[in-house]
């Protein structure tokens, strides 16, 4: 896996190779891509046989044109640097290779980080004049084709240095002929895929708000122009961190490209007294298209990021009371909802915001986690017992990092909130952030969470975070330039403590929806609330975007009410369910207010999901090429399930072909569509084309017909070999287009969808 070779190192994973060269004590980046066989490095070195105008010559190279493994300021490399140190000798820094070590297990104290790596390479560099030592860490995850990198920086001198920038990973490429994929958005609008061609210039994908953010997720993908979901080369970079991150992509005029990734240097200057560790950046490469890249990341997250007793465990189906009641509930209402949930087969009840202090809206009580006796006179323990008696597990919502000015905690410790002295307080959702750089605040949170989780039979916690950091300042810091990194260190200390004490609790990360969907959170929380937006159409893009870097087992989806509370859009219950299935399913609506028919449908859905839960949560996930009209997701384990999701209907299009990857070539599969019942109402006046008597649309008879006459959607069934499903695909029955309607026509309305179950012919 890690092969030291004369003047370099070869790092191999199952399908990739990464090569580092050493020339005149400088580290060069020689190759990253498909696996190759190499036993000497001569052929990979840039030759520099002729001068190039005004290029600086340093160390017998023209740094401006060299592919380096790391870079600093000065020495004639004018691209964005990986490191920038402010020192007594200015900014120039010359790090020379000293020695290496190969370990079977990481020996650093980095938190958080991945685990169970196959091997670790440590390369030690030194700037003699400054006495700055840098150790580059490379962790190899052979099976999932992931290499992760981070850096330890040590001040061996008695001088005080400042780190202005310390990224974790640099990748220099010969070519900038790439497209850049980023996952951007806002609240209720997270992780929409954006594709931009890389042209000469500098691009930044970052966050500056203290969280990894819903504006720009830390995942960045670079793909060749012709790479699609199934074929072609692509590279991914992500970071195990939940705070401000930054990826810089610089394309030079001579079509070179440098990609730097790490913690953001925004408003950040670190005092380098002793040792500083950067965060872990996780790289992968695939020449099997974007699905190949995503599958590498999915395997990596399930195997090397998610830990504890919930690793590979099937997640329960929850009912969450938020959109069912918002702040307006009492014990009776909650138990009624829990009873309905039990009836349909749901497994866990989540009590969301509003159960503590005097919180009847979002203006008060954050920080005071003692129960609101007006709503729940007998307390949380009693409620949990009642819920347990119904046969459901109990879970609870908290927002520990926040404080309301209208709270006992604020009265006792006004200086515990993040605010700049003598400046106005700036609010978001009427709240302030607690100063987690302060160890007393960390201790307070550890203790109060401990008390809460010990106070009742709590099996699940939803950890929310509803505002970003704006006016960063802490009285506990000497150097305010360390605020952002110290906040995250404090937060991780709290996470570590809580996780260690409650290993059986399932944690769901949440940040006003998906404002912190990242690998740092996933080191502690096994799943994340994807978005506050549960609208079918929006979710198609949000879930698709999220799936590029994160596996379905971490993507929490709820079926909610219509009109949807974020968009007022109406979509079929079946579609809301079909889409929510590709991840961790839950419900978030007033089940008790639904018709018997809808409740019955939900009961069937829950059963259906339970039977296929492992495939949905842990199957190999594929996105098919998307078009303006349809999105297709696929989850493959032993058997498989495809979801065909329609956006808007456009009549008279080419028939749909359903291709299914990832199956065994020589095995026969039965492909069957789900059974959906259509309400005759959708046909409007067209019903009179088949009705023996003329119906008045909207009249009593029409209403009765719609109520009792159920039209079964065409059910499709095929038996096909795995290789045929992958390469040829199934031509599905035609979709309704006005003319020629008959029993074989698939009627799929706007926002309609179908699931196709693919089972081995002899399996049950
Ligand atoms: C934001 C979350 O994303 C919602 O699901 C809900 O928990 C609210 N906060 C509660 O305040």
XYZ file of C-alpha atoms and ligand atoms in Angstrom:
775
model
C 0.000 0.000 0.000
C 2.660 2.562 1.014
C 5.821 1.848 -0.898
C 8.928 3.909 -0.213
C 11.033 4.032 -3.367
C 14.225 5.837 -4.267
C 13.347 9.525 -4.111
C 9.708 9.090 -3.408
C 6.682 7.228 -2.163
C 3.976 5.284 -3.950
C 0.609 5.107 -2.212
C -1.787 2.519 -3.562
C -5.431 1.875 -2.823
C -7.497 -0.808 -4.538
C -7.964 1.190 -7.733
C -5.840 4.319 -7.333
C -2.205 5.387 -7.121
C -0.758 8.545 -5.562
C 2.916 9.356 -6.048
C 5.151 11.787 -4.184
C 8.653 12.587 -5.428
C 11.658 14.104 -3.632
C 13.954 16.375 -5.594
C 16.695 18.429 -3.962
C 14.847 17.902 -0.663
C 11.610 19.372 -1.981
C 8.465 17.283 -2.196
C 6.916 17.075 -5.633
C 3.512 15.793 -6.580
C 4.022 13.319 -9.404
C 0.736 11.514 -9.924
C -2.780 10.853 -8.621
C -5.244 8.783 -10.602
C -6.058 5.281 -11.813
C -3.839 2.539 -10.407
C -0.536 2.188 -12.277
C 2.583 0.056 -11.938
C 5.715 2.009 -11.148
C 9.170 0.939 -10.042
C 11.144 4.100 -10.712
C 10.080 7.728 -10.830
C 12.375 9.208 -13.497
C 9.706 9.234 -16.166
C 7.388 11.253 -13.951
C 9.707 14.157 -13.130
C 9.205 17.448 -14.960
C 12.389 18.041 -16.964
C 12.814 21.861 -17.272
C 15.274 21.716 -20.145
C 14.786 25.329 -21.138
C 14.364 28.639 -19.308
C 10.991 30.320 -19.225
C 11.385 34.073 -19.349
C 11.225 35.692 -15.944
C 10.563 32.525 -13.941
C 12.507 32.489 -10.679
C 15.019 29.662 -10.363
C 15.155 28.262 -6.846
C 16.642 24.960 -5.747
C 17.403 24.277 -9.445
C 13.733 24.401 -10.368
C 11.291 26.967 -11.666
C 8.832 26.820 -8.746
C 6.143 28.664 -10.663
C 5.796 25.692 -13.013
C 6.369 22.763 -10.671
C 3.715 20.386 -9.348
C 4.465 20.443 -5.639
C 3.193 18.310 -2.807
C 3.122 21.373 -0.536
C 3.713 25.087 -1.025
C 4.669 28.093 1.055
C 4.997 31.817 0.457
C 8.121 33.014 -1.370
C 10.693 31.061 -3.415
C 9.102 31.998 -6.720
C 5.900 29.910 -6.635
C 3.265 32.552 -7.270
C 0.219 30.350 -6.909
C -1.962 30.273 -3.805
C 0.137 28.727 -0.999
C -0.783 25.852 1.272
C 1.004 27.498 4.219
C 1.531 31.135 5.155
C 3.526 31.799 8.324
C 4.158 35.284 9.670
C 7.636 35.070 11.225
C 10.583 37.151 12.343
C 12.119 36.410 8.912
C 9.071 37.516 6.982
C 6.770 35.131 5.119
C 9.294 33.119 3.107
C 9.448 29.542 4.253
C 11.538 26.727 2.813
C 10.420 23.311 4.021
C 12.850 20.535 3.205
C 12.234 16.833 3.420
C 13.915 15.098 6.389
C 12.620 11.574 6.914
C 9.546 9.349 6.927
C 7.683 6.821 9.035
C 5.054 4.248 8.121
C 2.535 3.259 10.783
C -0.394 0.881 10.942
C -2.413 3.296 12.994
C -2.531 7.040 13.279
C -0.524 8.296 16.288
C -1.782 11.884 16.423
C -4.314 13.463 18.758
C -6.374 14.931 15.949
C -10.074 15.316 16.790
C -12.291 14.511 15.009
C -10.867 12.110 12.491
C -11.610 8.940 10.555
C -10.543 5.595 12.026
C -9.443 2.073 11.041
C -7.107 3.208 8.300
C -4.918 0.543 6.705
C -1.659 2.478 6.898
C -0.292 5.916 7.654
C 2.639 7.681 6.021
C 4.344 10.497 7.911
C 6.707 12.784 6.025
C 8.767 15.141 8.151
C 9.917 18.494 6.746
C 11.892 21.278 8.331
C 12.675 24.919 7.705
C 16.168 25.146 9.202
C 16.216 28.899 9.528
C 12.818 29.271 11.161
C 12.954 25.969 13.031
C 9.443 25.145 11.899
C 8.786 21.421 11.582
C 5.941 20.150 9.448
C 4.731 16.562 9.421
C 2.492 15.539 6.545
C 0.102 12.694 7.414
C -1.359 10.425 4.725
C -3.935 7.827 5.763
C -4.709 5.003 3.356
C -8.186 3.469 3.152
C -7.479 0.737 0.660
C -10.926 -0.727 -0.002
C -12.755 2.545 -0.519
C -10.047 4.255 -2.566
C -9.677 7.093 -0.129
C -6.493 8.857 0.935
C -6.807 11.428 3.690
C -4.305 14.109 4.598
C -3.583 16.494 7.398
C -0.577 18.280 8.824
C 1.147 18.817 12.127
C 3.052 22.085 12.451
C 5.538 22.536 15.264
C 7.478 25.558 16.378
C 10.899 24.305 17.488
C 12.258 27.800 18.058
C 11.799 30.237 20.904
C 10.269 32.803 18.552
C 6.567 33.420 18.353
C 5.077 32.676 14.945
C 1.632 33.273 13.527
C -0.090 30.875 11.154
C -2.021 32.916 8.611
C -2.934 29.890 6.572
C -2.472 26.155 7.042
C -4.365 23.973 4.608
C -4.472 20.198 4.927
C -4.212 19.127 1.340
C -2.633 20.330 -1.864
C -3.155 18.660 -5.217
C -1.279 20.068 -8.210
C -2.466 18.948 -11.641
C -0.832 19.319 -15.071
C -4.182 20.162 -16.532
C -7.030 22.494 -15.662
C -9.374 20.881 -18.202
C -11.941 20.130 -15.535
C -15.392 21.041 -14.373
C -15.931 21.918 -10.762
C -18.933 20.542 -8.870
C -20.024 22.294 -5.693
C -23.090 21.900 -3.480
C -24.581 25.262 -2.728
C -27.735 26.791 -1.324
C -29.351 28.372 1.676
C -31.803 27.456 4.417
C -34.483 25.069 3.067
C -32.539 24.992 -0.147
C -29.385 23.073 0.671
C -26.749 21.300 -1.436
C -27.932 21.989 -4.958
C -25.399 20.738 -7.455
C -23.632 23.536 -9.370
C -21.338 22.678 -12.258
C -18.863 25.253 -13.537
C -16.063 24.888 -16.058
C -12.658 25.654 -14.570
C -11.084 28.468 -16.551
C -7.963 30.403 -15.675
C -8.468 32.205 -12.396
C -9.033 31.463 -8.733
C -12.216 29.887 -7.367
C -13.108 29.569 -3.716
C -15.659 27.250 -2.154
C -15.820 28.190 1.517
C -17.852 29.062 4.543
C -17.293 31.970 6.913
C -20.300 31.673 9.229
C -18.814 29.324 11.809
C -20.643 26.256 10.459
C -19.794 24.146 7.415
C -22.887 25.918 6.069
C -25.854 25.469 3.805
C -24.302 28.054 1.447
C -21.410 25.909 0.356
C -20.899 22.365 1.542
C -17.208 21.433 1.968
C -17.464 18.691 -0.662
C -15.852 19.710 -3.961
C -15.590 17.454 -7.014
C -13.452 18.004 -10.104
C -14.445 16.039 -13.135
C -13.271 15.792 -16.703
C -15.625 17.404 -19.221
C -16.928 14.082 -20.523
C -17.363 12.411 -17.136
C -20.955 11.445 -16.379
C -22.656 9.497 -13.588
C -21.300 6.149 -14.776
C -18.054 6.775 -16.648
C -15.054 9.011 -16.610
C -12.532 10.509 -14.245
C -13.285 12.588 -11.193
C -11.616 13.660 -7.957
C -13.321 14.486 -4.673
C -12.210 16.505 -1.683
C -14.038 16.863 1.609
C -12.998 17.747 5.160
C -13.708 16.118 8.530
C -14.802 19.409 10.077
C -17.991 21.288 10.885
C -16.714 24.867 10.955
C -15.343 27.329 8.404
C -13.706 25.479 5.533
C -12.070 26.550 2.306
C -11.198 24.949 -0.996
C -9.186 27.045 -3.420
C -8.952 26.042 -7.058
C -6.394 27.974 -9.023
C -6.083 27.466 -12.753
C -2.985 29.111 -14.211
C -2.640 30.612 -17.644
C -0.471 27.666 -18.675
C -3.396 25.396 -17.753
C -2.000 23.987 -14.557
C -4.343 23.582 -11.611
C -3.787 23.683 -7.871
C -6.444 22.521 -5.415
C -5.988 23.452 -1.757
C -8.365 22.324 0.962
C -8.587 22.818 4.696
C -9.893 25.004 7.462
C -10.639 28.527 6.295
C -8.168 31.312 7.022
C -11.052 33.820 7.218
C -10.632 36.037 10.326
C -8.180 33.434 11.577
C -4.603 33.849 12.801
C -3.216 31.083 14.960
C -0.413 31.645 17.430
C 2.112 28.880 16.874
C 3.558 28.459 20.343
C 4.023 24.754 20.192
C 2.036 22.390 17.991
C -0.919 22.947 15.667
C -2.836 20.225 13.840
C -4.852 20.965 10.721
C -8.071 19.010 10.067
C -8.332 15.882 7.944
C -9.087 16.317 4.248
C -10.464 13.246 2.534
C -9.582 12.662 -1.120
C -10.880 10.107 -3.526
C -10.510 9.377 -7.225
C -12.692 7.354 -9.531
C -12.701 6.628 -13.245
C -16.122 5.054 -12.905
C -17.966 8.344 -13.044
C -19.627 10.351 -10.321
C -21.433 7.313 -8.951
C -18.053 5.619 -8.492
C -16.794 8.629 -6.556
C -19.925 8.835 -4.392
C -19.788 5.123 -3.648
C -16.182 5.495 -2.448
C -17.302 8.225 -0.075
C -20.375 6.262 1.064
C -18.286 3.224 1.925
C -15.731 5.448 3.669
C -18.368 7.212 5.803
C -20.153 4.010 6.835
C -16.893 2.219 7.584
C -14.481 4.892 8.826
C -16.505 7.882 10.057
C -19.686 6.543 11.694
C -18.741 4.814 14.919
C -20.185 3.271 18.026
C -23.149 1.024 18.505
C -25.117 2.463 15.578
C -22.522 1.577 12.967
C -24.278 -0.389 10.174
C -27.374 -0.615 12.336
C -30.763 -0.034 10.733
C -32.203 3.293 11.792
C -35.710 3.471 13.271
C -38.696 5.119 11.593
C -39.595 8.214 13.611
C -42.619 10.432 14.058
C -41.515 13.983 14.852
C -44.079 16.378 16.325
C -42.563 19.625 14.932
C -44.706 20.197 11.841
C -47.623 18.448 13.545
C -47.834 20.863 16.495
C -44.968 23.377 16.351
C -44.806 24.918 19.871
C -48.445 24.278 20.585
C -48.732 20.935 22.411
C -49.441 19.288 25.713
C -49.050 15.736 26.920
C -52.483 14.728 25.660
C -51.776 15.932 22.120
C -48.402 14.223 22.025
C -49.765 10.920 23.259
C -52.578 11.057 20.715
C -50.013 11.530 17.965
C -47.901 8.712 19.382
C -50.921 6.379 19.393
C -51.616 7.073 15.721
C -47.929 6.567 14.986
C -47.940 3.222 16.711
C -51.019 2.171 14.759
C -49.203 2.634 11.466
C -46.056 0.854 12.663
C -43.755 3.801 13.440
C -41.003 2.953 15.928
C -39.804 6.098 17.724
C -41.459 9.308 18.881
C -39.432 12.539 18.754
C -40.421 15.447 20.965
C -39.137 18.508 19.135
C -38.631 22.134 20.214
C -40.756 23.817 22.892
C -40.704 21.364 25.824
C -38.529 23.386 28.236
C -38.429 26.708 30.105
C -41.372 28.839 29.036
C -40.726 28.346 25.350
C -44.000 28.912 23.503
C -42.271 30.483 20.531
C -38.675 31.024 19.457
C -37.999 34.099 21.609
C -37.121 32.446 24.909
C -35.638 29.739 27.132
C -32.707 28.357 25.112
C -30.222 27.317 27.761
C -32.828 26.303 30.369
C -33.427 22.605 29.822
C -35.898 22.065 32.631
C -39.308 20.888 31.532
C -42.156 23.312 30.788
C -44.626 22.217 33.481
C -47.538 23.980 31.805
C -47.244 21.730 28.768
C -45.899 18.633 30.460
C -46.926 18.800 34.134
C -45.595 15.328 34.885
C -42.242 15.856 33.226
C -40.167 14.149 30.555
C -39.629 10.891 32.419
C -43.358 10.408 32.703
C -43.959 11.273 29.052
C -41.211 8.893 27.955
C -42.753 6.111 30.018
C -46.162 6.718 28.484
C -44.649 6.640 25.014
C -42.753 3.458 25.882
C -45.981 1.917 27.185
C -47.472 2.468 23.742
C -44.596 0.453 22.314
C -42.546 3.336 20.911
C -39.051 4.507 21.806
C -38.670 8.087 22.911
C -36.379 10.817 21.544
C -35.885 14.475 22.324
C -34.770 17.758 20.683
C -32.092 20.043 22.136
C -30.197 23.087 20.928
C -27.283 23.148 23.379
C -25.035 25.667 21.629
C -27.575 28.498 21.927
C -28.886 30.913 24.507
C -31.964 33.172 24.643
C -31.622 36.509 26.371
C -34.963 35.658 27.981
C -33.584 32.702 29.964
C -32.313 31.934 33.450
C -28.970 30.964 31.967
C -28.534 34.410 30.414
C -29.514 36.091 33.693
C -26.848 34.062 35.499
C -24.137 34.293 32.795
C -24.687 37.123 30.320
C -20.989 36.875 29.443
C -21.396 33.293 28.205
C -22.873 34.418 24.912
C -20.807 35.273 21.864
C -20.846 39.076 21.579
C -18.366 41.906 21.183
C -18.118 44.039 24.344
C -19.633 47.524 23.994
C -21.310 46.637 20.730
C -24.961 45.926 19.984
C -26.152 42.330 20.167
C -27.063 40.922 16.772
C -29.740 38.246 16.781
C -30.728 35.503 14.444
C -33.936 33.582 15.209
C -33.991 35.747 18.367
C -31.028 33.915 19.870
C -27.317 34.174 20.595
C -24.595 31.549 20.386
C -22.976 30.261 23.566
C -19.251 30.854 23.777
C -17.900 27.360 23.384
C -14.305 28.558 23.435
C -14.914 28.960 27.179
C -14.218 25.696 29.080
C -16.808 26.626 31.740
C -19.483 26.753 29.070
C -18.337 23.390 27.711
C -18.513 21.885 31.205
C -21.969 23.331 31.752
C -23.219 21.751 28.530
C -21.648 18.386 29.284
C -23.291 18.376 32.687
C -26.733 19.523 31.608
C -26.847 17.052 28.696
C -25.732 14.340 31.046
C -28.563 15.203 33.443
C -31.134 15.328 30.682
C -30.138 12.037 29.072
C -30.032 10.304 32.450
C -33.403 11.708 33.452
C -35.538 9.436 31.260
C -35.413 6.554 28.831
C -34.126 8.623 25.899
C -33.063 6.601 22.880
C -32.558 9.395 20.345
C -31.413 13.001 20.416
C -31.941 15.622 17.720
C -29.166 18.217 18.207
C -30.182 21.458 16.543
C -28.172 24.616 15.743
C -30.345 27.390 14.386
C -28.080 30.366 13.879
C -24.634 31.166 12.595
C -21.865 33.011 14.382
C -21.637 36.671 13.427
C -19.814 38.787 16.019
C -17.088 36.482 17.214
C -15.332 37.449 20.389
C -14.473 35.648 23.601
C -13.182 37.061 26.809
C -11.309 33.786 27.364
C -9.093 34.239 24.293
C -5.902 36.269 24.134
C -5.788 35.986 20.365
C -9.259 36.648 18.905
C -7.993 35.272 15.585
C -8.386 31.816 17.149
C -12.094 32.192 17.892
C -13.443 30.028 15.093
C -11.044 27.117 15.574
C -11.341 27.203 19.367
C -15.151 27.228 19.113
C -15.028 24.025 17.096
C -12.490 22.422 19.449
C -14.821 23.228 22.355
C -17.801 21.803 20.514
C -15.961 18.588 19.673
C -14.964 18.227 23.322
C -18.647 18.355 24.268
C -19.581 15.886 21.503
C -16.818 13.485 22.601
C -18.038 13.512 26.188
C -21.685 13.024 25.371
C -20.984 10.278 22.833
C -18.753 8.418 25.244
C -21.346 8.486 28.008
C -24.332 7.553 25.842
C -23.090 5.080 23.228
C -26.538 3.576 22.696
C -28.290 6.832 21.929
C -28.918 7.533 18.257
C -27.948 11.152 17.512
C -29.404 13.129 14.639
C -27.483 16.279 13.738
C -29.561 19.233 12.649
C -28.735 22.866 11.984
C -31.913 24.682 11.007
C -32.169 21.833 8.531
C -28.895 21.011 6.777
C -26.596 23.885 7.714
C -24.018 21.440 9.086
C -24.128 18.350 6.884
C -20.475 17.335 7.093
C -18.010 14.616 8.033
C -17.142 16.269 11.365
C -20.734 15.980 12.564
C -20.929 12.403 11.302
C -18.034 11.385 13.565
C -20.522 11.857 16.442
C -24.041 11.898 15.011
C -25.019 8.907 12.924
C -27.569 10.735 10.789
C -28.381 14.321 9.855
C -31.636 16.171 9.211
C -31.174 16.931 5.542
C -33.270 20.064 5.194
C -36.281 21.775 6.730
C -37.657 21.632 3.224
C -39.648 18.424 2.787
C -41.326 19.436 -0.467
C -41.086 16.607 -3.014
C -39.708 18.686 -5.874
C -37.146 20.551 -3.777
C -36.093 17.372 -2.031
C -35.299 15.722 -5.370
C -32.438 18.190 -5.816
C -31.492 18.352 -2.136
C -31.269 14.578 -1.694
C -29.535 14.136 -5.011
C -26.963 16.834 -4.116
C -26.414 15.362 -0.657
C -25.862 11.884 -2.078
C -22.673 12.944 -3.890
C -20.730 12.848 -0.638
C -22.883 11.238 2.023
C -24.489 7.780 2.207
C -28.252 7.182 2.489
C -27.804 5.826 6.049
C -26.992 9.390 7.137
C -29.660 11.249 5.156
C -32.752 11.756 7.303
C -35.984 12.339 5.342
C -39.512 12.928 6.579
C -42.855 12.575 4.863
C -44.714 15.766 5.728
C -48.120 17.287 5.078
C -49.516 19.005 1.977
C -49.704 21.807 1.083
C -46.055 21.627 2.012
C -45.120 23.988 4.854
C -42.133 25.432 3.005
C -43.463 25.770 -0.542
C -47.259 25.324 -0.287
C -46.908 22.771 -3.087
C -49.121 19.701 -3.207
C -47.596 16.380 -4.185
C -48.941 12.827 -3.860
C -48.419 10.999 -0.557
C -46.934 8.079 -2.482
C -44.254 10.318 -3.994
C -43.350 11.941 -0.697
C -42.840 8.447 0.671
C -41.039 7.014 -2.360
C -38.481 9.796 -2.218
C -38.057 9.783 1.572
C -37.269 6.056 1.344
C -33.861 6.783 -0.214
C -32.333 7.440 3.171
C -33.669 7.215 6.710
C -37.470 7.420 6.679
C -39.560 9.377 9.175
C -42.920 11.156 9.343
C -43.549 14.715 10.455
C -47.226 15.605 10.239
C -50.394 15.334 12.273
C -51.244 11.708 11.573
C -54.423 12.031 13.639
C -55.805 14.609 11.211
C -55.404 12.352 8.158
C -58.195 10.445 6.450
C -58.519 6.738 7.163
C -57.407 6.096 3.593
C -54.176 8.064 4.027
C -53.460 6.408 7.352
C -53.969 3.030 5.754
C -51.591 4.032 2.960
C -48.994 5.115 5.522
C -49.369 1.819 7.338
C -48.565 0.032 4.084
C -45.632 2.375 3.424
C -44.103 1.730 6.827
C -44.324 -1.999 6.311
C -42.878 -1.724 2.827
C -39.957 0.361 4.110
C -39.241 -2.009 6.979
C -39.022 -4.909 4.538
C -36.563 -3.044 2.319
C -34.881 -0.877 4.984
C -31.427 -2.393 4.638
C -31.420 -1.860 0.870
C -32.515 1.767 1.266
C -30.077 2.617 4.066
C -27.032 0.522 3.157
C -27.456 -0.389 -0.523
C -24.998 0.838 -3.129
C -26.538 4.091 -4.286
C -26.651 5.216 -7.932
C -27.977 8.344 -9.588
C -29.022 7.826 -13.209
C -28.413 10.641 -15.686
C -30.975 13.284 -14.848
C -33.140 15.055 -17.393
C -35.500 17.980 -17.147
C -38.419 15.669 -16.479
C -37.140 12.786 -14.365
C -34.734 11.795 -11.630
C -33.902 8.141 -11.033
C -32.292 6.784 -7.874
C -31.190 3.219 -7.363
C -30.175 1.281 -4.265
C -28.555 -2.104 -4.716
C -27.725 -4.707 -2.107
C -28.582 -8.283 -2.926
C -31.841 -7.140 -4.368
C -32.404 -3.602 -5.561
C -34.967 -0.799 -5.626
C -35.261 1.942 -8.231
C -37.197 5.147 -7.704
C -38.438 6.931 -10.828
C -39.359 10.480 -9.877
C -41.207 12.818 -12.177
C -40.958 16.562 -12.017
C -43.546 18.125 -14.365
C -45.425 16.133 -16.984
C -44.541 16.954 -20.577
C -46.703 15.001 -23.013
C -45.500 12.976 -25.942
C -41.916 12.367 -24.824
C -39.817 9.362 -25.731
C -40.686 6.289 -23.639
C -38.716 5.820 -20.419
C -35.913 3.282 -20.266
C -35.069 2.000 -16.825
C -31.452 0.856 -16.569
C -30.303 -0.840 -13.407
C -26.646 -1.054 -12.498
C -24.796 -3.000 -9.875
C -26.552 -6.381 -10.232
C -24.961 -9.744 -10.939
C -24.639 -10.173 -14.713
C -25.701 -13.814 -14.951
C -28.553 -13.755 -12.494
C -32.208 -13.383 -13.464
C -34.165 -10.669 -11.722
C -37.859 -9.982 -11.473
C -38.586 -6.273 -11.804
C -41.970 -5.177 -10.490
C -43.439 -1.745 -10.083
C -45.223 -0.776 -6.872
C -48.998 -0.760 -6.760
C -50.542 2.647 -6.579
C -54.185 3.556 -6.550
C -55.300 6.603 -8.481
C -58.145 8.856 -7.508
C -60.537 9.293 -10.439
C -60.558 13.006 -9.588
C -57.292 13.534 -11.423
C -59.051 12.926 -14.744
C -61.461 15.846 -14.237
C -64.011 16.056 -17.078
C -62.269 13.254 -18.988
C -64.085 10.774 -16.786
C -67.155 11.323 -18.918
C -65.311 9.620 -21.800
C -65.788 6.278 -20.031
C -68.670 6.920 -17.679
C -71.982 5.306 -18.792
C -73.811 8.345 -17.448
C -72.762 11.936 -17.817
C -71.310 13.196 -14.531
C -71.398 16.775 -13.346
C -67.799 17.459 -12.322
C -67.689 18.424 -8.655
C -71.304 17.297 -8.218
C -72.458 14.746 -5.623
C -72.345 11.730 -7.945
C -68.905 12.673 -9.222
C -67.681 13.053 -5.639
C -69.088 9.645 -4.743
C -67.483 8.043 -7.783
C -64.151 9.592 -6.839
C -64.513 8.404 -3.276
C -65.351 4.791 -4.011
C -64.044 4.062 -7.480
C -60.351 3.321 -7.308
C -58.214 3.051 -10.378
C -55.210 0.814 -10.025
C -52.118 2.167 -11.713
C -50.698 -0.161 -14.347
C -48.421 -2.662 -12.694
C -45.364 -3.651 -14.653
C -43.443 -6.871 -14.249
C -40.427 -8.206 -16.160
C -37.899 -10.983 -15.793
C -34.476 -9.948 -17.048
C -30.792 -10.864 -16.568
C -28.566 -8.503 -14.586
C -26.343 -7.666 -17.557
C -29.391 -6.851 -19.685
C -30.798 -4.592 -16.990
C -27.519 -2.707 -16.876
C -26.750 -2.445 -20.555
C -30.094 -2.515 -22.336
C -32.557 -1.516 -19.647
C -36.322 -1.947 -19.640
C -38.563 0.054 -21.916
C -41.376 1.049 -19.604
C -44.993 1.354 -20.653
C -45.972 4.652 -22.208
C -46.974 7.545 -20.013
C -50.423 9.148 -20.248
C -50.483 11.728 -23.023
C -54.127 12.375 -23.731
C -54.770 10.078 -26.658
C -54.927 6.306 -26.789
C -55.539 5.732 -23.106
C -55.835 2.077 -22.043
C -54.987 -0.228 -19.133
C -51.283 -0.392 -19.989
C -50.756 3.334 -19.990
C -48.866 4.621 -16.932
C -50.713 7.556 -15.411
C -48.116 9.667 -13.613
C -49.177 13.149 -12.662
C -46.929 16.152 -11.935
C -44.665 15.101 -9.045
C -45.729 11.487 -9.501
C -43.310 8.624 -8.961
C -42.931 4.871 -8.815
C -40.729 2.418 -7.018
C -39.509 -0.654 -8.878
C -38.539 -3.660 -6.783
C -35.832 -5.832 -8.316
C -35.489 -9.282 -6.756
C -33.473 -12.331 -7.734
C -35.904 -14.688 -9.399
C -35.522 -17.384 -6.804
C -35.417 -15.140 -3.787
C -38.487 -14.344 -1.708
C -35.031 23.765 12.981
C -35.125 22.319 12.636
O -34.518 22.079 11.404
C -36.588 21.890 12.662
O -36.699 20.563 12.249
C -37.097 22.073 14.055
O -36.445 21.207 14.924
C -36.910 23.510 14.475
N -35.577 23.966 14.295
C -37.302 23.694 15.917
O -37.033 24.940 16.382
